[in-house]
Amino acid sequence: SAAKYNMAAEISEGFTSLSIGQMAKAKNPVDFYRQHIAERLAPILNRKDSELVPLLLWATTLDKGDLNLPVAALRVKGKPPQDLAKEIAESFPTSDDTLVTLIANGPFVSFFFKPEHLLKTLIPEILTSKTAYGTNPVSGLKDPSDPSKGQKRVIVEFSSPNIAKEFHAGHLRSTIIGGFLAKLYTIMGWEVIRMNYLGDWGKQYGLLANGFKQFGSQEELDKNSIAHLFQVYVQINKIKSAQDEPINELKKEIKEKKAKGEDVTELEQKLTPLVEESEDEKARKYFKSMEDGDPEALALWQKFRDMSIGKYQKTYARLNIEFDVYSGESQVKAENIKKVLDNLVAKNIAEESDGALLIDFSKFGAKKLNKAIIVRRDGTPLYLTRDLAAILERHDQYHFDKMIYVVADQQNEHVAQLFKTTDISGHKDVAEKCEHISFGMVKGMSTRKGTVKFLDDIIQTVKDTMLETMMKNENKYNALEDPDAVADILAITAIMVQDLTGKVRNGYEFNINQMTAFEGDTGPYLQYAHARLCSIERKANADLSALGSADLSLLQESHAINLARALAQYPDVVLNTLKTREPSTLLTYLFKMAHALSSSYDHLQVVGSEPELQKARLALYEAARQVLWNGMTLLGLTPVQRM
Ligand code: ARG
């Protein structure tokens, strides 16, 4: 078994640069035990070891052992699992085993790693793999001539705000969850394309452009493009709404009179100029010129788009997020929209109704999805129509193996309509590669100053509270070189951790006091766990490069052993997080580790103990710090060294 294990190690030898995305292969120490146990179980059960390896599952609590064999999974007929578990436990050769002990535990056989061996393999493995610990190998780059070969490719579409509109709670969650999924797939060996599908097209951008001509300021635009465009949009929209009122009233009156057979010439004469001069009509005309490719109209729109993206990029960077592609509704090609529509009509999926084109999903066994209009009476396509074209465009361009849409549950019907239509229109293969990660809403994202509208404001509001909390400990605060930068990171951590704590599909209450607290399972608490380990290393003047020679057999205390056992679980936790696609799987583990650490410090002191023991404990702490760091950065956090 050791031979097999080492071979895997050698294959990965070449990779020494270990940052996320560079795809190094680190060993999962638990796999070594899996192999060892499976080889010893094989003759007892008369099964191949390769069949038994996947049946050895990690235990969520350490008192249940380090690996469990659920005996029922062996599917042995005619013998109750409890009895078989006992038999296995009795037959397993333990007298010469330096690696594991075991007990029958009801229908399970529970295996415990022997501390001495665990410590001496695990700790050096973490200390040398560093950021690669918990990551998975890749099978090589994708072959452009044959997309089915090699590394798998996933598009994660997330964040996707609308230009000149609010960045609301839904966009915040999509950004946080999507950023996490992109990192997760990356370290698990996938090629990830991070895509931002902007809401950047439609009549409202005609309205915005006209508004800018009236109220816009180049200076303000340069200063804060997103806030300024929003302000312009609100202003012009007010004017438009005021104009809409009399227009709609006149239209109603005309309709009523017509129905009664009365003469409406006079009313129509009144209506025409009102409509002609309305902002709505001007916006329509402007957008029409954009659609027709008018260079001047497009140049202004392009400027708004570019500047908004520039501003967003800065804010995303604060969250450790970068996009590979800024696509958006504007980028969907007209010819592809036409192709989709022609196909839907030819296949009798879309039908005409009252001048518009719609899909009645009840005719395709999906009554729940109701009806969806895909072309308006005035001939313009809709949000869904663009998505229908975009999904195929992306498949043609990127040959993805998987595509994930991180979109709020308010759009469940929209996304289901998108997938269903794609499926029944002859692209079942594409639809099957797509997945909607649907999340619940954030409630109460408002502050004393009113509702927050932009990502930067959200962060600033939390940061204010964070600074107040930090200042309560004057000594620590004064020791910080750049308290503002620390507050910035802690605020962002607070927001992200609160967001990632619950199940993705559940919503939560945006609670600034709760998320910024240092007690409880909060972002600051997690940061504190990391900062404390850094502080221990600083105070001990630790030479981290010398820890490889530590005598780990000196770690005898149950606190040390249990901490090591928790560290061994990390690669399996990451694997399991990929299965559940739930960030809370990882976060729960990190909090458990933080608790285990804080209860260890009194028992495992560094400063004041013998030099050799000090070194061994530092090796353990540095391994713990590395695992915390790996987990936190996977969640998108920036671990701090002091706070
Ligand atoms: N821009 C949209 C909104 O703010 C979200 C886009 C979601 N993605 C998609 N492919 N439809 O509501």
XYZ file of C-alpha atoms and ligand atoms in Angstrom:
655
model
C 0.000 0.000 0.000
C 2.838 2.345 0.811
C 4.203 1.805 -2.685
C 0.942 2.912 -4.299
C 0.822 5.914 -2.059
C 4.329 7.025 -2.928
C 3.735 6.683 -6.607
C 0.939 9.224 -6.410
C 3.318 11.467 -4.533
C 5.986 11.253 -7.183
C 3.657 12.143 -10.009
C 2.970 15.386 -8.253
C 6.590 16.098 -7.381
C 7.014 18.506 -10.269
C 4.507 20.966 -8.891
C 6.132 23.183 -6.358
C 4.312 26.425 -6.910
C 1.237 26.071 -4.849
C -1.142 28.965 -5.113
C -4.808 28.324 -5.783
C -5.368 27.859 -9.461
C -1.996 26.380 -10.061
C -3.346 22.937 -9.560
C -0.812 21.161 -7.499
C -1.689 17.781 -6.115
C -1.368 17.370 -2.403
C -1.859 14.041 -0.728
C -4.970 13.331 1.236
C -3.475 11.663 4.328
C -6.742 9.878 4.976
C -6.515 8.097 1.600
C -3.410 6.376 2.885
C -5.396 4.963 5.805
C -8.269 4.051 3.503
C -5.914 2.003 1.375
C -4.300 0.374 4.382
C -7.624 -0.553 5.983
C -9.118 -1.777 2.695
C -6.163 -4.076 2.095
C -6.630 -5.656 5.470
C -10.396 -5.921 5.095
C -10.158 -7.471 1.635
C -9.254 -11.028 2.681
C -11.764 -10.935 5.554
C -14.626 -9.930 3.290
C -13.355 -11.604 0.159
C -13.621 -8.342 -1.781
C -11.155 -6.304 -3.770
C -9.541 -3.480 -1.823
C -10.510 -1.036 -4.578
C -14.171 -1.819 -3.874
C -13.731 -1.194 -0.188
C -11.822 2.099 -0.357
C -14.832 4.244 -1.297
C -16.918 2.707 1.491
C -14.664 4.137 4.188
C -16.309 7.410 5.141
C -15.049 10.275 7.228
C -16.748 10.843 10.557
C -18.190 14.256 11.320
C -17.416 13.983 15.030
C -14.128 12.659 16.299
C -15.628 10.436 19.028
C -17.074 8.298 16.213
C -13.579 7.527 14.942
C -11.603 8.780 11.981
C -13.087 6.485 9.345
C -16.261 4.458 9.394
C -17.340 1.428 7.469
C -21.143 1.351 7.285
C -21.500 -2.405 7.133
C -24.875 -2.282 5.388
C -23.070 -0.796 2.359
C -21.359 -4.179 1.889
C -24.764 -5.675 1.024
C -24.098 -9.009 2.646
C -27.344 -10.962 2.661
C -28.631 -12.980 5.568
C -26.598 -11.368 8.316
C -27.587 -8.343 10.387
C -25.012 -5.537 9.956
C -24.441 -5.401 13.731
C -23.323 -9.041 13.749
C -21.148 -8.616 10.710
C -19.572 -5.486 12.225
C -18.586 -7.536 15.285
C -17.146 -10.313 13.143
C -15.086 -7.867 11.112
C -13.773 -6.160 14.231
C -12.704 -9.544 15.640
C -11.028 -10.770 12.456
C -9.158 -7.560 11.651
C -5.456 -8.157 12.441
C -4.605 -5.549 15.059
C -1.677 -7.010 16.986
C 0.918 -5.883 14.444
C -0.947 -2.819 13.198
C 0.898 0.428 13.812
C -1.660 2.530 11.983
C -5.167 1.920 13.297
C -7.318 0.559 16.087
C -10.971 -0.274 15.616
C -14.238 -1.103 17.317
C -17.594 -2.410 16.223
C -20.085 0.346 16.798
C -23.613 -0.919 16.062
C -23.891 -1.341 12.283
C -20.542 0.443 11.804
C -16.915 -0.476 12.188
C -15.119 2.598 13.477
C -11.411 3.036 12.829
C -9.133 5.287 14.886
C -5.776 6.462 13.573
C -2.884 5.796 15.905
C -1.537 9.170 17.002
C 2.155 8.561 16.501
C 1.890 7.607 12.857
C -0.757 10.224 12.120
C 1.304 13.055 13.546
C 4.465 12.124 11.762
C 2.859 11.803 8.333
C 0.178 14.454 8.525
C 2.031 17.444 9.941
C 4.958 17.299 7.465
C 2.475 16.768 4.635
C 0.633 19.972 5.518
C 3.821 21.928 6.133
C 5.255 21.010 2.747
C 2.057 21.117 0.658
C 1.052 24.452 2.161
C -1.718 26.028 0.048
C -2.078 22.845 -1.998
C -3.253 20.859 1.019
C -6.872 19.926 0.322
C -6.696 20.517 -3.431
C -7.116 17.897 -6.125
C -5.149 16.918 -9.208
C -5.916 17.829 -12.786
C -5.877 15.560 -15.756
C -4.243 18.033 -18.091
C -5.402 20.955 -20.162
C -8.422 20.738 -22.361
C -7.671 19.777 -25.912
C -9.255 22.393 -28.206
C -9.579 19.906 -31.038
C -11.428 17.472 -28.822
C -13.306 19.176 -26.001
C -14.307 15.870 -24.471
C -10.711 15.193 -23.495
C -8.803 16.336 -20.481
C -9.659 18.853 -17.850
C -13.306 19.647 -17.378
C -14.526 23.150 -17.994
C -17.234 24.915 -16.017
C -18.774 28.329 -16.519
C -19.889 29.930 -13.287
C -22.200 32.836 -14.061
C -22.639 35.069 -11.032
C -23.117 38.581 -9.642
C -24.680 39.952 -12.868
C -25.865 43.390 -11.701
C -27.768 45.863 -13.863
C -26.011 49.006 -15.003
C -27.462 52.223 -13.569
C -29.584 50.264 -11.126
C -29.133 49.188 -7.543
C -26.681 46.504 -6.550
C -29.175 44.818 -4.293
C -28.976 41.997 -1.784
C -29.591 39.445 -4.515
C -26.507 40.552 -6.402
C -24.464 40.516 -3.206
C -25.374 36.913 -2.452
C -24.808 35.833 -6.020
C -21.359 37.440 -5.881
C -20.367 35.744 -2.632
C -21.745 32.287 -3.438
C -20.575 32.379 -7.051
C -17.099 33.528 -6.067
C -16.878 30.629 -3.668
C -18.075 28.054 -6.232
C -15.558 29.351 -8.768
C -12.729 28.876 -6.265
C -13.988 25.470 -5.226
C -14.110 24.119 -8.780
C -10.690 25.622 -9.466
C -8.908 23.856 -6.621
C -10.696 20.638 -7.495
C -9.015 20.685 -10.870
C -11.659 22.201 -13.139
C -10.982 24.939 -15.615
C -13.302 27.684 -14.470
C -14.672 30.558 -16.525
C -16.072 33.245 -14.256
C -18.752 35.153 -16.094
C -20.628 38.303 -15.190
C -23.817 38.609 -17.229
C -24.617 42.298 -16.922
C -28.046 43.804 -17.288
C -26.816 46.344 -19.814
C -29.340 46.481 -22.638
C -32.859 47.696 -23.196
C -34.941 50.841 -23.475
C -33.816 51.993 -20.023
C -30.330 52.669 -21.419
C -31.887 55.025 -23.922
C -33.569 56.772 -21.010
C -30.271 56.891 -19.133
C -28.389 58.364 -22.109
C -30.987 61.110 -22.556
C -30.918 61.738 -18.825
C -27.159 62.067 -18.903
C -27.381 64.677 -21.644
C -29.648 66.725 -19.374
C -28.241 66.177 -15.881
C -25.014 64.289 -16.313
C -21.583 65.530 -15.367
C -18.391 64.100 -16.761
C -16.623 64.976 -13.531
C -19.101 63.087 -11.359
C -18.983 60.187 -13.768
C -15.211 59.973 -13.382
C -15.470 60.209 -9.612
C -18.070 57.532 -8.998
C -19.632 56.245 -12.173
C -22.019 53.792 -10.576
C -23.509 56.219 -8.079
C -23.716 59.023 -10.616
C -25.428 56.945 -13.274
C -27.903 55.710 -10.710
C -28.647 59.273 -9.652
C -29.156 60.362 -13.266
C -31.394 57.376 -13.855
C -33.556 58.148 -10.848
C -33.880 61.784 -11.908
C -34.902 61.091 -15.509
C -37.178 58.290 -14.407
C -39.092 60.705 -12.185
C -39.726 62.964 -15.148
C -40.799 60.033 -17.248
C -43.254 58.805 -14.612
C -44.788 62.273 -14.297
C -45.300 62.306 -18.062
C -46.663 58.791 -18.166
C -49.599 59.688 -15.959
C -51.555 62.094 -18.234
C -50.595 59.994 -21.252
C -52.023 56.843 -19.731
C -55.144 58.674 -18.649
C -55.739 59.978 -22.156
C -55.171 56.536 -23.604
C -57.713 55.086 -21.221
C -60.242 57.761 -22.094
C -59.762 57.155 -25.807
C -60.261 53.450 -25.368
C -63.477 53.946 -23.440
C -64.899 56.437 -25.931
C -63.981 54.213 -28.834
C -65.813 51.355 -27.202
C -68.904 53.512 -26.998
C -68.465 54.514 -30.656
C -67.751 58.142 -29.862
C -65.442 60.467 -31.787
C -61.889 60.569 -30.425
C -60.148 62.793 -32.994
C -59.760 65.662 -30.603
C -58.338 63.490 -27.839
C -55.922 61.841 -30.226
C -54.714 65.242 -31.369
C -54.009 66.011 -27.751
C -52.248 62.720 -27.155
C -49.889 62.690 -30.128
C -47.605 65.586 -29.145
C -47.524 64.404 -25.537
C -46.277 61.021 -26.656
C -43.908 62.457 -29.236
C -42.164 64.637 -26.703
C -42.190 62.194 -23.823
C -38.989 60.823 -22.345
C -40.394 57.365 -22.880
C -40.661 57.890 -26.610
C -37.252 59.538 -26.759
C -35.793 56.602 -24.874
C -37.440 54.198 -27.280
C -35.984 56.074 -30.235
C -32.566 56.231 -28.650
C -32.572 52.532 -27.905
C -33.739 51.843 -31.450
C -30.679 53.732 -32.707
C -28.520 51.587 -30.411
C -30.100 48.453 -31.812
C -29.495 49.788 -35.327
C -25.844 50.272 -34.505
C -25.707 54.074 -34.490
C -22.064 54.763 -33.555
C -22.714 57.878 -31.500
C -25.470 56.315 -29.440
C -23.399 53.209 -28.916
C -20.312 55.194 -27.912
C -22.108 56.842 -24.999
C -23.636 53.562 -23.877
C -20.233 51.890 -24.206
C -18.686 54.559 -22.007
C -21.302 53.997 -19.286
C -20.732 50.273 -19.498
C -16.943 50.492 -19.400
C -16.908 52.904 -16.504
C -19.371 50.836 -14.511
C -17.298 47.726 -15.084
C -14.160 49.607 -14.043
C -15.796 50.630 -10.808
C -17.197 47.168 -10.169
C -13.806 45.576 -10.746
C -12.360 47.597 -7.885
C -15.096 46.546 -5.519
C -14.955 42.899 -6.603
C -11.221 42.981 -5.902
C -12.005 43.810 -2.278
C -13.909 40.521 -2.175
C -11.041 38.657 -3.866
C -13.114 38.188 -6.981
C -12.146 38.683 -10.594
C -14.165 37.861 -13.688
C -12.833 36.269 -16.837
C -15.703 37.529 -18.944
C -17.986 40.535 -18.670
C -20.772 39.400 -20.927
C -24.265 40.758 -20.622
C -27.586 41.110 -22.318
C -26.052 43.540 -24.837
C -23.533 40.942 -25.976
C -26.076 38.414 -27.177
C -25.937 38.499 -30.968
C -29.097 39.505 -32.829
C -28.518 36.738 -35.367
C -28.498 34.164 -32.560
C -31.714 35.527 -31.122
C -33.248 35.216 -34.571
C -31.972 31.662 -34.929
C -33.527 30.659 -31.617
C -36.841 32.255 -32.488
C -36.966 30.676 -35.943
C -36.265 27.288 -34.428
C -38.953 27.687 -31.754
C -41.494 28.670 -34.380
C -40.471 25.895 -36.778
C -40.788 23.302 -34.016
C -44.182 24.685 -33.005
C -42.943 25.421 -29.521
C -43.641 29.134 -29.764
C -47.070 30.321 -30.829
C -48.530 33.657 -31.825
C -50.947 35.269 -29.458
C -52.398 38.734 -29.850
C -49.462 39.882 -31.954
C -46.873 38.559 -29.521
C -44.965 35.268 -29.534
C -45.198 33.023 -26.475
C -44.526 29.557 -25.149
C -47.296 27.779 -23.292
C -45.441 25.340 -21.078
C -48.570 23.378 -20.214
C -48.335 21.959 -23.736
C -44.939 20.495 -22.914
C -45.757 18.752 -19.669
C -44.670 21.680 -17.515
C -47.859 23.396 -16.473
C -46.139 24.826 -13.414
C -43.985 26.991 -15.652
C -47.046 28.843 -16.998
C -46.641 30.890 -20.168
C -43.734 33.050 -21.219
C -43.716 35.786 -23.836
C -40.574 35.694 -25.956
C -41.375 38.454 -28.470
C -43.444 41.513 -27.540
C -46.172 42.893 -29.759
C -43.764 45.599 -30.916
C -41.370 42.895 -32.096
C -38.738 43.251 -29.376
C -37.200 40.255 -27.590
C -37.248 39.838 -23.809
C -34.933 38.909 -20.954
C -35.781 35.222 -21.441
C -35.227 35.432 -25.189
C -31.693 36.729 -24.699
C -30.950 34.028 -22.161
C -32.214 31.396 -24.626
C -29.769 32.628 -27.242
C -26.948 33.142 -24.734
C -27.024 29.578 -23.393
C -26.377 28.183 -26.892
C -23.883 30.880 -27.777
C -21.852 29.993 -24.695
C -21.997 26.311 -25.469
C -20.711 26.949 -28.988
C -17.977 29.255 -27.809
C -16.724 27.521 -24.673
C -17.745 23.862 -25.047
C -18.454 23.790 -21.331
C -18.945 20.513 -19.480
C -21.023 22.295 -16.926
C -22.598 25.713 -16.457
C -23.829 27.065 -13.169
C -26.235 30.003 -12.879
C -26.032 31.602 -9.445
C -29.328 33.464 -9.402
C -31.832 34.350 -6.648
C -34.816 32.081 -6.064
C -37.073 34.939 -7.220
C -36.014 33.916 -10.712
C -36.673 30.187 -10.250
C -39.429 30.243 -12.839
C -37.325 32.197 -15.309
C -34.390 29.789 -15.073
C -36.667 26.750 -15.206
C -38.299 28.157 -18.355
C -34.847 28.727 -19.830
C -33.682 25.160 -19.171
C -36.988 23.597 -20.232
C -37.132 25.508 -23.515
C -33.526 24.666 -24.270
C -34.281 21.014 -23.565
C -37.398 20.677 -25.767
C -36.019 22.745 -28.641
C -33.419 20.141 -29.572
C -30.651 20.949 -27.099
C -31.237 18.451 -24.345
C -27.464 17.901 -24.131
C -26.902 21.570 -23.305
C -29.764 21.786 -20.820
C -28.453 18.754 -18.968
C -25.101 20.414 -18.384
C -26.723 23.418 -16.728
C -27.520 23.879 -13.099
C -29.289 26.626 -11.207
C -27.826 27.387 -7.788
C -30.869 29.109 -6.368
C -30.464 31.070 -3.162
C -32.845 32.621 -0.661
C -33.089 36.332 -0.101
C -31.308 38.566 2.352
C -33.809 40.440 4.447
C -33.409 43.795 6.123
C -30.410 45.107 4.247
C -31.080 48.656 5.311
C -29.269 50.872 7.754
C -29.853 53.827 10.003
C -29.252 56.009 6.981
C -31.837 54.236 4.862
C -31.574 51.456 2.314
C -28.132 50.826 0.911
C -27.930 50.780 -2.817
C -24.379 49.989 -3.755
C -21.885 47.377 -2.784
C -19.422 49.963 -1.537
C -22.057 51.472 0.756
C -22.914 48.078 2.164
C -19.285 47.448 3.006
C -18.786 50.961 4.402
C -21.774 50.639 6.707
C -20.506 47.379 8.155
C -17.002 48.810 8.372
C -18.210 51.717 10.516
C -19.622 49.294 13.071
C -16.509 47.139 12.841
C -14.272 50.102 13.650
C -16.435 50.978 16.662
C -16.074 47.414 17.944
C -12.324 47.383 17.354
C -11.795 50.665 19.189
C -13.248 49.137 22.332
C -9.893 47.403 22.803
C -7.597 50.406 22.728
C -4.316 48.560 23.212
C -4.895 46.202 20.357
C -6.240 48.940 18.164
C -3.175 51.093 18.723
C -0.877 48.176 17.937
C -2.275 47.941 14.423
C -0.180 49.423 11.689
C -3.160 50.174 9.446
C -6.388 49.809 11.426
C -8.466 51.022 8.516
C -7.218 48.235 6.266
C -7.902 45.655 8.988
C -11.405 47.038 9.531
C -11.984 46.790 5.807
C -11.040 43.118 5.706
C -12.951 42.316 8.887
C -16.088 44.024 7.588
C -15.939 42.096 4.342
C -15.277 38.884 6.263
C -18.251 39.616 8.502
C -20.572 40.080 5.540
C -19.319 37.027 3.689
C -19.340 34.674 6.656
C -22.890 35.609 7.601
C -23.889 34.984 4.014
C -22.156 31.612 3.774
C -23.253 30.280 7.163
C -26.676 28.869 6.388
C -27.873 26.622 3.616
C -27.722 28.428 0.296
C -31.448 27.961 -0.404
C -32.422 29.601 2.904
C -32.589 33.344 3.201
C -31.309 35.206 6.228
C -31.575 38.479 8.107
C -28.822 40.994 7.389
C -27.757 41.773 10.951
C -24.792 44.114 11.281
C -24.384 43.813 15.046
C -24.462 40.053 14.921
C -22.069 39.656 11.998
C -19.457 42.021 13.454
C -19.401 40.444 16.927
C -16.211 38.759 18.113
C -18.170 36.075 19.931
C -20.164 33.334 18.279
C -19.515 31.775 14.901
C -18.830 35.020 13.075
C -16.340 36.268 10.523
C -14.308 38.241 13.078
C -14.127 35.136 15.301
C -12.675 33.120 12.434
C -10.179 35.878 11.662
C -9.265 35.977 15.325
C -8.462 32.253 15.282
C -6.015 32.855 12.450
C -4.526 36.026 13.938
C -3.991 34.319 17.279
C -1.921 31.558 15.673
C 0.140 34.218 13.905
C 0.636 35.974 17.210
C 1.805 32.761 18.910
C 4.374 32.268 16.163
C 5.516 35.878 16.439
C 5.868 35.758 20.210
C 7.880 32.541 20.018
C 10.079 34.025 17.328
C 9.387 30.862 15.395
C 11.660 29.796 12.571
C 8.996 28.237 10.366
C 11.534 26.738 7.970
C 13.010 24.639 10.792
C 9.746 22.994 11.842
C 10.359 20.008 9.560
C 12.805 18.593 12.083
C 10.386 18.793 15.005
C 10.004 15.641 17.091
C 6.281 15.150 16.736
C 6.164 12.198 19.102
C 6.343 14.788 21.872
C 2.746 15.709 21.097
C 1.046 13.422 23.591
C -1.869 15.467 24.920
C -5.359 14.610 23.778
C -5.804 18.234 22.691
C -2.851 17.944 20.322
C -3.975 14.591 18.955
C -7.560 15.678 18.394
C -6.418 18.823 16.666
C -4.277 16.735 14.304
C -7.191 14.394 13.637
C -9.307 17.398 12.682
C -6.585 18.664 10.354
C -6.468 15.280 8.634
C -10.137 15.656 7.710
C -9.685 18.826 5.703
C -9.204 17.288 2.219
C -12.289 15.121 2.739
C -14.235 18.167 3.905
C -13.347 19.973 0.679
C -14.400 16.969 -1.386
C -17.650 16.810 0.491
C -18.203 20.533 -0.038
C -17.928 19.942 -3.769
C -20.607 17.274 -3.475
C -23.004 19.411 -1.466
C -22.073 22.692 -3.156
C -22.832 24.154 0.271
C -20.238 26.571 1.678
C -21.590 25.835 5.158
C -20.062 22.338 4.931
C -16.627 23.944 4.944
C -17.509 26.813 7.254
C -18.897 24.504 9.937
C -15.644 22.551 9.841
C -13.556 25.721 10.179
C -15.557 26.865 13.186
C -15.127 23.468 14.820
C -11.405 23.801 14.276
C -11.395 27.314 15.701
C -13.158 25.998 18.824
C -10.710 23.106 19.144
C -7.847 25.590 18.873
C -9.144 27.992 21.472
C -9.600 25.200 23.989
C -6.047 23.952 23.259
C -3.972 27.020 24.058
C -3.960 26.499 27.836
C -2.909 22.877 27.410
C -0.395 23.357 24.619
C 1.592 26.415 25.568
C 4.507 27.408 23.430
C 6.349 30.172 25.216
C 7.731 28.750 28.464
C 7.927 25.091 27.425
C 11.111 23.121 26.628
C 12.691 24.020 23.248
C 11.949 20.649 21.595
C 8.376 20.608 22.830
C 8.006 24.216 21.758
C 9.084 23.267 18.258
C 6.677 20.322 18.080
C 3.770 22.470 19.238
C 4.695 25.204 16.792
C 4.682 22.651 13.981
C 1.172 21.635 14.987
C 0.013 25.247 15.237
C 1.558 26.189 11.925
C -0.206 23.220 10.306
C -3.464 24.393 11.870
C -2.855 27.942 10.649
C -2.239 26.637 7.139
C -5.500 24.684 7.113
C -7.420 27.691 8.419
C -5.772 29.823 5.764
C -6.628 27.345 3.011
C -10.243 27.084 4.103
C -10.693 30.816 4.589
C -9.223 31.754 1.212
C -11.350 29.072 -0.432
C -14.363 30.898 0.994
C -12.998 34.115 -0.501
C -11.729 35.636 2.758
C -8.397 37.358 3.355
C -6.897 35.980 6.578
C -5.339 38.705 8.755
C -2.178 38.372 10.827
C -3.161 40.893 13.466
C -6.446 42.393 14.520
N -29.263 40.966 -14.249
C -30.228 40.073 -13.670
C -30.901 40.737 -12.479
O -30.324 41.601 -11.870
C -29.628 38.773 -13.216
C -29.092 37.927 -14.332
C -29.100 36.472 -14.019
N -28.568 35.655 -15.067
C -29.180 35.286 -16.184
N -28.532 34.580 -17.072
N -30.446 35.601 -16.385
O -32.007 40.379 -12.117
